[in-house]
Amino acid sequence: MDGQSAVPSYQFVLNGRSVTVDAPADMPLLWVLRDKLGVTGPKYGCGVGVCRACTSHLDDAEIQPCTVPVQDCAGRRVTTIEGLADGDRLHPVQQAWLDQDVAQCGFCQPGQIMTAVALLRRTPDPTDADIDRIENVCRCGTYFRIREAIKQAAAAGS
Amino acid sequence: MLDPLRPPGPCPAAVREGTSPISTPTTPRSVSRRRFLTYLVAAPALAVGAQLALDGEPAEALPGIPDVLDLGDALILAGLPTSHLLVLEVTSAGRVVLQLPRLEVGQGLTTAMAMLVADELGARLGDVDVPLAPARPELLFNQLTGASNSVRSLYDPVRAAAAAARARLVTAAARRWSLSAGSLRVQDSAVLAPDGRSASYASLAVEAAGVLVPAVPATPKPVSQQRLVGQATGRIDARDIVTGKAKYTGDLDIPGAVPTVVSRPPTINGTVRSYRADAALAMPGVLGVVRIPTGIAVLAETFDQAMKAKAGLDIDWGPGPLATLSDEDIRGRLRDAQPPFLVPPLLTQHVDAEFDFAFVSHAPMEVLTAVADVRADRAELWFGAQAPIVAQQAIAAELGLPLSAVTLHVVRGGGSFGRRLFFDAGLEAAQISKAAGRPVKLMWTRNDDVRHGRMRPASHHRIRATHALGQVLTYEHRVATVRTDFRHGLGEALTAAAFDLSVAGITLSQAFFLLTEKLPYELGLSTQLLAEVPLEMHTGSWRSVYSGLVRVADEIMVDELARTLGQDPAAFRRSRLSDAAGRAVLDRLVQAGDWGRAMPAGHAQGIAFHAEHRSSVAYLVELDATDRANPRVTKAVAVADVGRVINPRGLEAQLMGALMDGISVTLQAGVHIDKGAVREGSYADFRYARQRHSPPEFAVHLMPPSGSPGGAGELGVPAAAAAVANAWARATGTSPRSFPVNF
Ligand code: FES
Ligand code: FES
């Protein structure tokens, strides 16, 4: 390849800590997290924004890191499932997930939880119709318990 | 938890103690008299093994498949003669460790096993660890996760091992305190004396390893004294999951294992005619390109770079062997393969129906992923394997290494539904690592998974029932499926269970079919026959295997028969169910689900029943089909009898997942074959149910526990799918014949 320019470097705040990473500008955040930073909570399930297994937050909004290039994250706050709890104190949505025993294989659950947290931030008291709009796939079929857990977290005022 | 120990007495015959493994007699014909030999394993702290043994009759090749056996029994038989079946350790750090010779894929097995151990041992649940054992070839047929058989096959030996460990811990404490062992109790991972002294299991572990003959019985507790078994319990790994700590194969940090993907042909089993990799090799981060039988592998520093370089490969693909075939052709071949009915529809009234089921992808949430580190003289692999011994054997043969030089670590899987019976990614990772001379972390993309992954074979069904004077006289079901690939050790297991398939004159698939497909109703003279169409494509068992097709068609047909005879579908089923437990399940469902309540136009209830794995289940669903393109199950109720329930919460989760499978494959999820290629490529078009397809109202009712545990992992799928189909028929006034209905 000609004129191989130096790989650019990006700084952002990941789960409360500043990180700097060298990566091509168009590399999706998912692979920067997983392959360069060793943050494996966000899962690959499709790579095209459909399954939502990778769901995380950019600033406070839900994103699918498989479709967000790392350059769009520069100078911003990235939160993955690993950054949700406050030390040993679980986030109320994580606690609701434990109380409802939501997880089966667990693979989709980091994404489901991050989606639910974002939903409750936008809509503190979601209706069934609001919950129906969640697109995250759970191939184990835990949807009913996800619904119950979201309602529990909403009732607890998360 | 307080466990009063029964007074010491002569060691009951059910469990015998020894200090070394005792060889088992030859394969018996009945599993009803299981007996466990427990023995100490040489170790610094307490380690107890349990091994099945029977006072068996000599093995005989059975001429056919006896009706008394189901597939689970056959697999239990196959697993009998393995030594070191299970080893339970109590460490001096206070951990209780059960190396589980099975795979956890979300079915909750590790939690159920930890509960059994904790209950029997008198340990705190949180002190029990259940790591997955690596491939252990000495287990022969006893390391196969499938056929909803894990709890059935492990319930007795796990309790036997834990009881043997408990007896030794109590004996060690008695010796330390010079007290009668019979006066001691166990609670919360400690032995307690009447005077209030206590000794933790951690402190007793080394002394207990020196107890050759315990002073108290080492038999499992009676059910009446179980404290944890039967209690709704959250998963032991739930906290790891919700905090993102749970590690799947792709999350493992294996030194040097580089991200790897494979470019695969556009058609199923297509070939590489030639390829050029110069452009790909020049792309950033690319570490290598190697050819393997299934495609061209690209190794890179990140998966992003590997996938981008994959797109940069220049490959001339040859067509796959099915390149002239599409769904229509396959359906035609299935029709042609159908064996004829025996009963001509001459003298009686009859109901005939034909059903088609599409191919269905397994599509587990975690795509196939495998890590391989192949060296000149050894290999080490990591992946989620339901049949690790078979995988290890195949990989050793592929690499030209002795079996002992191949280590296969079994890693939790992100779902399976039958998919991880096959080790396609493990084998490829081994090939790539060998060719590239470095460790690799191979990941199938979702496209790979849907287009080249395995699938439930398409099937065609013809059913004829004859009736007269309100009675069903004959019931014939002819099934034709694309051949299901069972080459993951099942044939060897059945042979080991003394089923001589050649004597019986049937194929492996037919043996599986006969062992699993039982009509639960009295419908006169009934016959079920399987014909298979072999096609060079990747098939495999999909949760509930033949029952997910055969019993769904049966249950739709039963509804239609009831309608023809002017009877209520629930009452019709009840009057023809031969099994009292099944009738009780149905009665409970009718009441709990408010069967027969008035529904608005375009809405309907549907009901269905299924019995398998020594369990039975019935579902009632309510469906809103006012928008036929977007039907919604609004409510579902399930009733199940699985005998002894270990963890009701886990069981409910399985029945909930099975419901979502039933909704998906009945209403909307399947894959098409167009000229030898799979049309779908992700969850965008393989339309597995989302939250908006899941009922906001869902309840499970479990019948009172009894007897031994039955199987439950696959149990729910046929009844759930059929209940949805029957609700669709009633809501739309149609007779659904092809599934999924919206495809
Ligand atoms: S991997 Fe990001 S949405 Fe599927
Ligand atoms: S828990 Fe397995 S995919 Fe959701």
CSV table of C-alpha atoms in Angstrom, one decimal, chain B residues 121-408:
chain,number,residue,atom,x,y,z
B,121,LEU,CA,-23.3,-32.3,51.1
B,122,GLY,CA,-24.8,-29.8,53.5
B,123,ALA,CA,-22.7,-27.1,51.8
B,124,ARG,CA,-23.6,-23.5,51.1
B,125,LEU,CA,-24.6,-23.1,47.5
B,126,GLY,CA,-22.1,-20.3,47.1
B,127,ASP,CA,-19.3,-22.6,48.1
B,128,VAL,CA,-19.9,-25.0,45.2
B,129,ASP,CA,-18.1,-24.5,41.8
B,130,VAL,CA,-19.2,-26.4,38.7
B,131,PRO,CA,-16.4,-26.0,36.1
B,132,LEU,CA,-16.9,-27.7,32.8
B,133,ALA,CA,-14.6,-30.7,32.4
B,134,PRO,CA,-12.3,-30.9,29.4
B,135,ALA,CA,-12.7,-33.7,26.9
B,136,ARG,CA,-12.1,-36.9,28.9
B,137,PRO,CA,-11.9,-39.8,26.4
B,138,GLU,CA,-12.1,-42.3,29.3
B,139,LEU,CA,-15.7,-41.2,29.8
B,140,LEU,CA,-16.6,-42.9,26.4
B,141,PHE,CA,-20.2,-42.1,25.9
B,142,ASN,CA,-20.7,-40.1,29.1
B,143,GLN,CA,-19.7,-36.7,27.9
B,144,LEU,CA,-22.5,-36.0,25.5
B,145,THR,CA,-24.8,-33.1,26.2
B,146,GLY,CA,-28.1,-33.7,24.4
B,147,ALA,CA,-31.4,-35.4,24.3
B,148,SER,CA,-32.5,-33.5,27.4
B,149,ASN,CA,-30.6,-36.1,29.3
B,150,SER,CA,-28.2,-34.3,31.6
B,151,VAL,CA,-30.2,-34.1,34.8
B,152,ARG,CA,-31.7,-37.5,34.2
B,153,SER,CA,-28.2,-39.1,33.8
B,154,LEU,CA,-26.5,-37.1,36.6
B,155,TYR,CA,-29.1,-36.9,39.4
B,156,ASP,CA,-28.1,-40.2,41.0
B,157,PRO,CA,-24.3,-40.2,40.6
B,158,VAL,CA,-23.9,-36.6,41.7
B,159,ARG,CA,-25.9,-37.2,44.9
B,160,ALA,CA,-23.9,-40.5,45.5
B,161,ALA,CA,-20.6,-38.7,45.2
B,162,ALA,CA,-21.8,-35.9,47.5
B,163,ALA,CA,-23.2,-38.3,50.0
B,164,ALA,CA,-19.9,-40.2,50.1
B,165,ALA,CA,-18.0,-37.0,50.6
B,166,ARG,CA,-20.3,-35.9,53.4
B,167,ALA,CA,-19.9,-39.2,55.3
B,168,ARG,CA,-16.2,-38.8,55.2
B,169,LEU,CA,-16.2,-35.2,56.4
B,170,VAL,CA,-18.5,-36.2,59.3
B,171,THR,CA,-16.2,-39.2,60.1
B,172,ALA,CA,-13.2,-36.9,60.1
B,173,ALA,CA,-14.9,-34.5,62.5
B,174,ALA,CA,-15.9,-37.4,64.8
B,175,ARG,CA,-12.4,-38.6,65.0
B,176,ARG,CA,-11.0,-35.1,65.7
B,177,TRP,CA,-13.5,-34.6,68.5
B,178,SER,CA,-13.6,-38.3,69.7
B,179,LEU,CA,-17.4,-38.2,69.3
B,180,SER,CA,-19.8,-40.6,67.8
B,181,ALA,CA,-20.2,-39.7,64.1
B,182,GLY,CA,-23.9,-40.4,64.4
B,183,SER,CA,-24.3,-37.5,66.9
B,184,LEU,CA,-23.0,-34.9,64.4
B,185,ARG,CA,-24.9,-32.8,61.9
B,186,VAL,CA,-23.9,-30.8,58.8
B,187,GLN,CA,-24.9,-27.3,58.0
B,188,ASP,CA,-23.5,-24.5,55.8
B,189,SER,CA,-20.3,-26.3,54.8
B,190,ALA,CA,-19.5,-27.3,58.3
B,191,VAL,CA,-19.9,-30.3,60.7
B,192,LEU,CA,-21.6,-29.4,64.0
B,193,ALA,CA,-21.3,-31.2,67.3
B,194,PRO,CA,-24.1,-31.3,69.9
B,195,ASP,CA,-22.0,-29.2,72.2
B,196,GLY,CA,-21.9,-26.4,69.7
B,197,ARG,CA,-18.4,-27.0,68.3
B,198,SER,CA,-18.1,-26.8,64.6
B,199,ALA,CA,-15.5,-27.6,62.0
B,200,SER,CA,-15.6,-26.2,58.5
B,201,TYR,CA,-15.3,-28.4,55.5
B,202,ALA,CA,-12.2,-26.5,54.6
B,203,SER,CA,-10.6,-27.5,57.8
B,204,LEU,CA,-11.6,-31.1,57.5
B,205,ALA,CA,-10.8,-31.7,53.8
B,206,VAL,CA,-7.3,-33.2,54.3
B,207,GLU,CA,-8.3,-35.4,57.3
B,208,ALA,CA,-11.4,-36.6,55.4
B,209,ALA,CA,-9.2,-37.8,52.5
B,210,GLY,CA,-7.7,-40.3,55.0
B,211,VAL,CA,-11.1,-41.8,55.9
B,212,LEU,CA,-11.3,-45.1,54.0
B,213,VAL,CA,-14.5,-46.4,55.6
B,214,PRO,CA,-16.9,-43.8,56.9
B,215,ALA,CA,-18.6,-44.3,60.2
B,216,VAL,CA,-22.0,-43.1,58.9
B,217,PRO,CA,-23.9,-44.2,55.9
B,218,ALA,CA,-22.8,-42.7,52.7
B,219,THR,CA,-26.2,-42.9,51.0
B,220,PRO,CA,-28.1,-40.0,49.5
B,221,LYS,CA,-30.8,-38.5,51.7
B,222,PRO,CA,-34.4,-39.4,51.1
B,223,VAL,CA,-36.3,-36.8,49.2
B,224,SER,CA,-38.2,-35.8,52.3
B,225,GLN,CA,-34.9,-34.4,53.7
B,226,GLN,CA,-33.9,-32.5,50.7
B,227,ARG,CA,-33.8,-28.8,51.5
B,228,LEU,CA,-32.6,-27.1,48.3
B,229,VAL,CA,-33.7,-29.4,45.6
B,230,GLY,CA,-37.1,-28.2,44.5
B,231,GLN,CA,-36.6,-24.6,45.7
B,232,ALA,CA,-36.7,-21.8,43.1
B,233,THR,CA,-33.0,-20.8,42.9
B,234,GLY,CA,-31.3,-18.1,40.8
B,235,ARG,CA,-28.5,-19.1,38.5
B,236,ILE,CA,-25.1,-19.4,40.1
B,237,ASP,CA,-23.5,-17.5,37.3
B,238,ALA,CA,-26.1,-14.7,37.1
B,239,ARG,CA,-23.9,-12.0,38.7
B,240,ASP,CA,-21.1,-12.7,36.3
B,241,ILE,CA,-23.5,-12.5,33.4
B,242,VAL,CA,-25.0,-9.1,34.4
B,243,THR,CA,-21.7,-7.6,35.1
B,244,GLY,CA,-20.1,-8.7,31.8
B,245,LYS,CA,-17.6,-11.0,33.5
B,246,ALA,CA,-18.9,-14.3,32.1
B,247,LYS,CA,-16.4,-15.4,29.5
B,248,TYR,CA,-17.3,-17.1,26.3
B,249,THR,CA,-14.8,-18.5,23.8
B,250,GLY,CA,-14.3,-15.3,22.0
B,251,ASP,CA,-13.7,-13.5,25.3
B,252,LEU,CA,-10.8,-15.7,26.3
B,253,ASP,CA,-7.4,-14.1,26.4
B,254,ILE,CA,-5.3,-17.0,25.0
B,255,PRO,CA,-1.7,-15.8,24.4
B,256,GLY,CA,-1.0,-15.2,20.7
B,257,ALA,CA,-4.4,-16.3,19.4
B,258,VAL,CA,-5.1,-13.9,16.6
B,259,PRO,CA,-8.6,-12.9,15.2
B,260,THR,CA,-9.5,-15.1,12.2
B,261,VAL,CA,-12.4,-15.3,9.9
B,262,VAL,CA,-13.1,-17.5,6.8
B,263,SER,CA,-14.3,-16.5,3.4
B,264,ARG,CA,-16.9,-19.0,2.5
B,265,PRO,CA,-18.5,-19.9,-0.9
B,266,PRO,CA,-21.8,-18.3,-2.0
B,267,THR,CA,-23.4,-21.7,-2.2
B,268,ILE,CA,-23.6,-24.4,0.4
B,269,ASN,CA,-20.5,-26.6,0.1
B,270,GLY,CA,-19.2,-24.6,-2.8
B,271,THR,CA,-15.5,-24.9,-3.6
B,272,VAL,CA,-12.5,-22.7,-4.2
B,273,ARG,CA,-11.3,-23.0,-7.8
B,274,SER,CA,-8.5,-20.5,-7.3
B,275,TYR,CA,-7.8,-17.4,-5.3
B,276,ARG,CA,-5.5,-14.4,-5.1
B,277,ALA,CA,-4.6,-12.9,-1.7
B,278,ASP,CA,-2.1,-10.2,-2.6
B,279,ALA,CA,-4.5,-7.3,-2.0
B,280,ALA,CA,-5.8,-8.8,1.2
B,281,LEU,CA,-2.3,-9.5,2.5
B,282,ALA,CA,-1.4,-5.8,1.9
B,283,MET,CA,-4.2,-4.5,4.0
B,284,PRO,CA,-3.6,-3.1,7.4
B,285,GLY,CA,-3.3,-5.5,10.3
B,286,VAL,CA,-3.4,-8.7,8.2
B,287,LEU,CA,-1.2,-11.4,9.5
B,288,GLY,CA,-1.8,-14.3,7.1
B,289,VAL,CA,-4.1,-16.0,4.6
B,290,VAL,CA,-4.4,-19.8,4.5
B,291,ARG,CA,-6.6,-22.2,2.5
B,292,ILE,CA,-8.7,-24.8,4.3
B,293,PRO,CA,-11.2,-27.2,2.8
B,294,THR,CA,-14.2,-25.0,3.6
B,295,GLY,CA,-12.8,-21.7,2.3
B,296,ILE,CA,-10.0,-19.1,2.7
B,297,ALA,CA,-9.0,-18.0,6.2
B,298,VAL,CA,-7.7,-14.5,7.0
B,299,LEU,CA,-5.7,-13.8,10.2
B,300,ALA,CA,-5.4,-10.3,11.4
B,301,GLU,CA,-4.7,-8.1,14.5
B,302,THR,CA,-8.4,-7.4,14.9
B,303,PHE,CA,-11.6,-9.0,13.7
B,304,ASP,CA,-12.4,-5.7,11.9
B,305,GLN,CA,-9.2,-6.0,9.9
B,306,ALA,CA,-9.7,-9.7,9.2
B,307,MET,CA,-13.2,-9.1,7.9
B,308,LYS,CA,-12.1,-6.2,5.7
B,309,ALA,CA,-9.3,-8.2,4.3
B,310,LYS,CA,-11.7,-11.1,3.7
B,311,ALA,CA,-13.7,-8.8,1.5
B,312,GLY,CA,-10.4,-8.0,-0.3
B,313,LEU,CA,-9.8,-11.6,-1.3
B,314,ASP,CA,-10.2,-12.5,-5.0
B,315,ILE,CA,-11.7,-15.9,-5.1
B,316,ASP,CA,-13.1,-17.9,-8.0
B,317,TRP,CA,-15.8,-20.1,-6.4
B,318,GLY,CA,-17.1,-23.4,-7.8
B,319,PRO,CA,-20.7,-24.1,-7.3
B,320,GLY,CA,-21.8,-26.4,-4.5
B,321,PRO,CA,-23.5,-29.7,-5.0
B,322,LEU,CA,-27.0,-28.3,-4.5
B,323,ALA,CA,-26.6,-25.4,-6.9
B,324,THR,CA,-29.5,-26.5,-9.0
B,325,LEU,CA,-31.8,-27.0,-6.0
B,326,SER,CA,-34.3,-24.7,-4.5
B,327,ASP,CA,-37.0,-25.1,-1.8
B,328,GLU,CA,-39.5,-26.3,-4.4
B,329,ASP,CA,-37.2,-29.1,-5.7
B,330,ILE,CA,-36.4,-30.2,-2.2
B,331,ARG,CA,-40.1,-30.3,-1.3
B,332,GLY,CA,-40.7,-32.4,-4.4
B,333,ARG,CA,-38.1,-34.9,-3.4
B,334,LEU,CA,-39.5,-35.1,0.1
B,335,ARG,CA,-43.0,-35.9,-1.3
B,336,ASP,CA,-41.5,-38.5,-3.6
B,337,ALA,CA,-39.8,-40.2,-0.8
B,338,GLN,CA,-42.9,-40.7,1.3
B,339,PRO,CA,-43.7,-44.3,2.0
B,340,PRO,CA,-47.4,-45.1,1.2
B,341,PHE,CA,-50.2,-45.4,3.7
B,342,LEU,CA,-51.2,-48.9,4.6
B,343,VAL,CA,-54.9,-48.2,5.0
B,344,PRO,CA,-56.9,-47.2,1.9
B,345,PRO,CA,-59.6,-44.7,2.5
B,346,LEU,CA,-62.3,-46.9,1.3
B,347,LEU,CA,-64.7,-48.2,3.8
B,348,THR,CA,-64.4,-45.6,6.5
B,349,GLN,CA,-64.5,-41.8,6.8
B,350,HIS,CA,-61.1,-40.3,6.9
B,351,VAL,CA,-59.2,-37.1,7.5
B,352,ASP,CA,-56.0,-36.6,5.4
B,353,ALA,CA,-53.5,-33.8,5.8
B,354,GLU,CA,-50.1,-32.8,4.5
B,355,PHE,CA,-47.7,-30.5,6.3
B,356,ASP,CA,-44.4,-28.8,5.3
B,357,PHE,CA,-41.9,-27.4,7.6
B,358,ALA,CA,-39.1,-25.1,6.4
B,359,PHE,CA,-35.4,-25.4,7.2
B,360,VAL,CA,-34.6,-23.6,10.5
B,361,SER,CA,-31.3,-22.1,11.5
B,362,HIS,CA,-30.0,-22.8,15.0
B,363,ALA,CA,-28.6,-19.3,15.1
B,364,PRO,CA,-27.3,-19.4,18.7
B,365,MET,CA,-26.6,-15.9,19.9
B,366,GLU,CA,-22.9,-16.6,20.3
B,367,VAL,CA,-21.7,-17.5,16.8
B,368,LEU,CA,-19.4,-20.5,16.5
B,369,THR,CA,-16.0,-19.5,17.9
B,370,ALA,CA,-13.0,-21.7,18.6
B,371,VAL,CA,-9.5,-21.1,19.8
B,372,ALA,CA,-6.8,-23.4,18.6
B,373,ASP,CA,-3.1,-23.6,19.3
B,374,VAL,CA,-1.6,-26.3,17.2
B,375,ARG,CA,2.1,-27.2,17.5
B,376,ALA,CA,4.2,-29.9,15.9
B,377,ASP,CA,3.6,-32.4,18.7
B,378,ARG,CA,0.5,-31.2,20.4
B,379,ALA,CA,-2.6,-29.2,20.2
B,380,GLU,CA,-4.8,-27.2,22.6
B,381,LEU,CA,-8.3,-26.0,21.8
B,382,TRP,CA,-11.0,-24.1,23.5
B,383,PHE,CA,-14.7,-24.1,22.5
B,384,GLY,CA,-18.2,-24.9,23.5
B,385,ALA,CA,-18.6,-28.6,22.7
B,386,GLN,CA,-21.6,-30.8,23.4
B,387,ALA,CA,-19.7,-33.9,22.2
B,388,PRO,CA,-16.1,-33.0,23.2
B,389,ILE,CA,-14.7,-36.6,23.0
B,390,VAL,CA,-15.9,-37.0,19.4
B,391,ALA,CA,-14.5,-33.5,18.6
B,392,GLN,CA,-11.2,-34.4,20.2
B,393,GLN,CA,-10.9,-37.6,18.2
B,394,ALA,CA,-11.8,-36.0,14.9
B,395,ILE,CA,-9.3,-33.1,15.5
B,396,ALA,CA,-6.5,-35.5,16.5
B,397,ALA,CA,-7.1,-37.5,13.4
B,398,GLU,CA,-7.2,-34.4,11.2
B,399,LEU,CA,-3.9,-33.2,12.7
B,400,GLY,CA,-2.2,-36.6,12.7
B,401,LEU,CA,-1.7,-36.4,16.5
B,402,PRO,CA,-2.3,-39.1,19.1
B,403,LEU,CA,-5.5,-38.4,21.1
B,404,SER,CA,-3.4,-37.8,24.2
B,405,ALA,CA,-1.7,-34.9,22.5
B,406,VAL,CA,-4.9,-33.0,22.0
B,407,THR,CA,-6.4,-31.1,24.9
B,408,LEU,CA,-9.9,-29.7,24.4
